Short mmCIF file of N, CA and C in Angstrom, two decimals:
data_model
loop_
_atom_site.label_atom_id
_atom_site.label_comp_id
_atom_site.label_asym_id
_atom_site.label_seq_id
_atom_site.Cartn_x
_atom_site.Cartn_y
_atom_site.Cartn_z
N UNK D 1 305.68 124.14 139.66
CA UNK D 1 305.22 124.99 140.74
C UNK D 1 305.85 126.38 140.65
N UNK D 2 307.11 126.15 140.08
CA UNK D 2 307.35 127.23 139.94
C UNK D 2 307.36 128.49 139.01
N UNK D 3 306.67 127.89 138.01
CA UNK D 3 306.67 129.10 136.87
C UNK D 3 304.47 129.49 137.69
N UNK D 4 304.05 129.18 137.67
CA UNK D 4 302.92 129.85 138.31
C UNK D 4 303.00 130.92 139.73
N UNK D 5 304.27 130.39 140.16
CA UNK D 5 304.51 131.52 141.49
C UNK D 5 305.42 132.48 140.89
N UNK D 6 305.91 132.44 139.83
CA UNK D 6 306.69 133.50 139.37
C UNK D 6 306.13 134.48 138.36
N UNK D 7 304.63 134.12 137.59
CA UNK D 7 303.75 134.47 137.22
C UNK D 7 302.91 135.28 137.76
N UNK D 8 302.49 134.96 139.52
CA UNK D 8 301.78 136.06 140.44
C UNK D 8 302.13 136.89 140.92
N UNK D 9 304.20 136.60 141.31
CA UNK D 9 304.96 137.99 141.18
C UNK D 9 304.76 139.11 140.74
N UNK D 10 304.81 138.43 139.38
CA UNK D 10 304.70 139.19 137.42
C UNK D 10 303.78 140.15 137.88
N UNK D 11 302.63 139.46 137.74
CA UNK D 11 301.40 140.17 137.91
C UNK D 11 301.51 141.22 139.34
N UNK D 12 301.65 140.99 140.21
CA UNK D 12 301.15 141.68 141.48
C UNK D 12 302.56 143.14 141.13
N UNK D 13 304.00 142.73 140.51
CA UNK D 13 304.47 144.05 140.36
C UNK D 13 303.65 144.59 139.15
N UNK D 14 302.91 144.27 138.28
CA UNK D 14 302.78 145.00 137.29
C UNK D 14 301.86 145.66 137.92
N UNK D 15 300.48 145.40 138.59
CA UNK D 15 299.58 146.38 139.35
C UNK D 15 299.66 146.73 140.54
N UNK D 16 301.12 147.07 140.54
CA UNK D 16 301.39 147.71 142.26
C UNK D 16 302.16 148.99 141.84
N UNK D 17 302.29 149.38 140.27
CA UNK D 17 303.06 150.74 140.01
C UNK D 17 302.58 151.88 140.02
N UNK D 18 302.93 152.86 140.44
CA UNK D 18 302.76 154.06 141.16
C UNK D 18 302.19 154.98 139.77
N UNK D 19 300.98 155.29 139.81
CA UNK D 19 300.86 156.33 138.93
C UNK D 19 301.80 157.60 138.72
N UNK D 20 302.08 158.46 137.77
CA UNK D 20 302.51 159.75 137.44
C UNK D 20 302.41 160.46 138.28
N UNK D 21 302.48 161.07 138.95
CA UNK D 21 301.93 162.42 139.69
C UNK D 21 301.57 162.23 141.43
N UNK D 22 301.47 160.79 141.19
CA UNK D 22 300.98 160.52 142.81
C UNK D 22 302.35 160.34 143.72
N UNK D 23 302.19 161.44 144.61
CA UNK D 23 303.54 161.84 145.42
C UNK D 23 303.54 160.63 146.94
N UNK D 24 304.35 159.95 146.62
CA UNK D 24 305.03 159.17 148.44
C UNK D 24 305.91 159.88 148.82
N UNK D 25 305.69 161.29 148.97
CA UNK D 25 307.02 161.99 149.94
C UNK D 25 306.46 161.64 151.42
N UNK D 26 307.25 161.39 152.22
CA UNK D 26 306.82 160.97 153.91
C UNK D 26 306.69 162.55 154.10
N UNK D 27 305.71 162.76 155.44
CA UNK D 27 305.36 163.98 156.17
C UNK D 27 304.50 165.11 155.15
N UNK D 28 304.49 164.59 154.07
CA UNK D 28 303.73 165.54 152.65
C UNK D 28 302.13 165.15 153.04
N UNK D 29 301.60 166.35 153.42
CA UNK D 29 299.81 165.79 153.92
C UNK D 29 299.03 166.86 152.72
N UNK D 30 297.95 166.09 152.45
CA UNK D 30 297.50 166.49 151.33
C UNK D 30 296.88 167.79 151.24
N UNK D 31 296.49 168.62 150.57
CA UNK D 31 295.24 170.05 150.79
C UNK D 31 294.12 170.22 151.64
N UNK D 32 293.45 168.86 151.56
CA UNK D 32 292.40 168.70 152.62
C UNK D 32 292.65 168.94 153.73
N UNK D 33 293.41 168.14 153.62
CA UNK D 33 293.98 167.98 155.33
C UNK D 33 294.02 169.02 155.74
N UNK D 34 295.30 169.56 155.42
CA UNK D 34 295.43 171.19 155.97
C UNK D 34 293.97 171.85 156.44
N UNK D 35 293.38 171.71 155.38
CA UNK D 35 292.23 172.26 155.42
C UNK D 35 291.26 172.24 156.50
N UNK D 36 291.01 171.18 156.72
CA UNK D 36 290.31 170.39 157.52
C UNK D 36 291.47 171.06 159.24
N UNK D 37 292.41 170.44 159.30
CA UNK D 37 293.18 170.60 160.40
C UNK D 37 292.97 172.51 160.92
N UNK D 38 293.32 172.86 159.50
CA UNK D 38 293.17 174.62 160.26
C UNK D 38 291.80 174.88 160.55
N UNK D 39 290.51 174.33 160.43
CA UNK D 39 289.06 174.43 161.08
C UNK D 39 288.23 174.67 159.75
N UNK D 40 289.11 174.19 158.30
CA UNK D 40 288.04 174.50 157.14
C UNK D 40 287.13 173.50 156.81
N UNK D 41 286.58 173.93 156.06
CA UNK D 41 285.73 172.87 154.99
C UNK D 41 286.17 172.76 153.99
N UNK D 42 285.80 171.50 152.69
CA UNK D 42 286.37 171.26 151.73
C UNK D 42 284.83 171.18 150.84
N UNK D 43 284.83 172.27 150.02
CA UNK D 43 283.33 171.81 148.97
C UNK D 43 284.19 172.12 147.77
N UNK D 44 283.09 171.57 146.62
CA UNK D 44 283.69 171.59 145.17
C UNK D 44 282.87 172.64 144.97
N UNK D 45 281.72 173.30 145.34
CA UNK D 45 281.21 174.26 145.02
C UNK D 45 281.70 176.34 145.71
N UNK D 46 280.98 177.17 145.13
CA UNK D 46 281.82 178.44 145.94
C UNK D 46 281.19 178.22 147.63
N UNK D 47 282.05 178.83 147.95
CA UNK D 47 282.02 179.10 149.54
C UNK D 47 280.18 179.50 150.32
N UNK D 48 279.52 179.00 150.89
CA UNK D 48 278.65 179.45 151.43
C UNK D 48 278.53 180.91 152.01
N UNK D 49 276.98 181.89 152.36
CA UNK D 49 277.16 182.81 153.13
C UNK D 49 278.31 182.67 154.38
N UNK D 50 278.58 183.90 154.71
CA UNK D 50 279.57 183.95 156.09
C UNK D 50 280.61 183.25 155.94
N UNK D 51 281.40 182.73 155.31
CA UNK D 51 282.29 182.12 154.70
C UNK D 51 283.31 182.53 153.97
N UNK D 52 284.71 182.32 153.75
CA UNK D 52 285.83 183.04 152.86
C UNK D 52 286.64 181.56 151.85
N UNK D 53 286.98 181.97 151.02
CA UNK D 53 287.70 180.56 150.54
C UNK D 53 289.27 181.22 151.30
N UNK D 54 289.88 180.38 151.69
CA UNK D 54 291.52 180.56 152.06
C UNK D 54 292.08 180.16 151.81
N UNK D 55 291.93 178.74 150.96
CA UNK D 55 292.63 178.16 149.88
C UNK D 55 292.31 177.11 149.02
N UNK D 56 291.87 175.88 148.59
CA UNK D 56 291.92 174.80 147.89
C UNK D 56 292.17 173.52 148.59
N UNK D 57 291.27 172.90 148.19
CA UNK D 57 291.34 171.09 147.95
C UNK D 57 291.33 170.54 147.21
N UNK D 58 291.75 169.01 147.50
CA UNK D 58 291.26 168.13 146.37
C UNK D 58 292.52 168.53 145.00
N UNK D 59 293.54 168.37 145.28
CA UNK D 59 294.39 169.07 143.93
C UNK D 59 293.91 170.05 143.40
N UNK D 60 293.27 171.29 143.66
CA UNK D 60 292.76 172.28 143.30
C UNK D 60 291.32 172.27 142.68
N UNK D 61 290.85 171.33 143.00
CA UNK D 61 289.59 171.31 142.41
C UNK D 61 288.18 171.69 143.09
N UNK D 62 288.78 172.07 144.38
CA UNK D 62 287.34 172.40 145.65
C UNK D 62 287.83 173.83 146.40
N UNK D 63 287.08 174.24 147.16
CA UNK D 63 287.91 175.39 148.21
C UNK D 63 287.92 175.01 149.67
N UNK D 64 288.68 175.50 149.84
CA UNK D 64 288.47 175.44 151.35
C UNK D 64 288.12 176.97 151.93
N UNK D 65 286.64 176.45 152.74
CA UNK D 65 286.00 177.30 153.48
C UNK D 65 286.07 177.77 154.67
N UNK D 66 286.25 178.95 155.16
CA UNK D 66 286.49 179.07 156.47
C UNK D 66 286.02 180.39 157.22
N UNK D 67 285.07 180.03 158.45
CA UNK D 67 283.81 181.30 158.88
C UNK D 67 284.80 182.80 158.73
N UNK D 68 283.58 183.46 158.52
CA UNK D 68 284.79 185.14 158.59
C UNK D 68 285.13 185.54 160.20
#
């Protein structure tokens, strides 16, 4: 019984490890967010008419939009 429960351990730490780059700092909120929270939008494309980019989402891969 017991080498099969020490086996699903095995397993469940091996696919519970934290990728490279992916940050668990507590109180760290992501680009969106911000984004979203200060009254933006988040597109991967440029900014619509009447619109300004003010900064980035998505790890830099979108903007954040926000009316002029």
């Amino acid at each position: 019984m017991r080498t099969p429960c020490l086996l699903l351990v095995a397993l469940c730490l091996l696919f519970s490890q934290v990728a490279p780059g992916d940050s668990l700092v507590i109180g760290h909120r992501p680009d969106h967010y911000n984004c979203y929270k200060s009254g933006g939008t988040c597109l991967y494309s440029s900014c619509p008419i009447f619109t300004k980019a003010t900064g980035t989402c998505y790890l830099g891969k979108g903007h954040c939009c926000k009316p002029k």
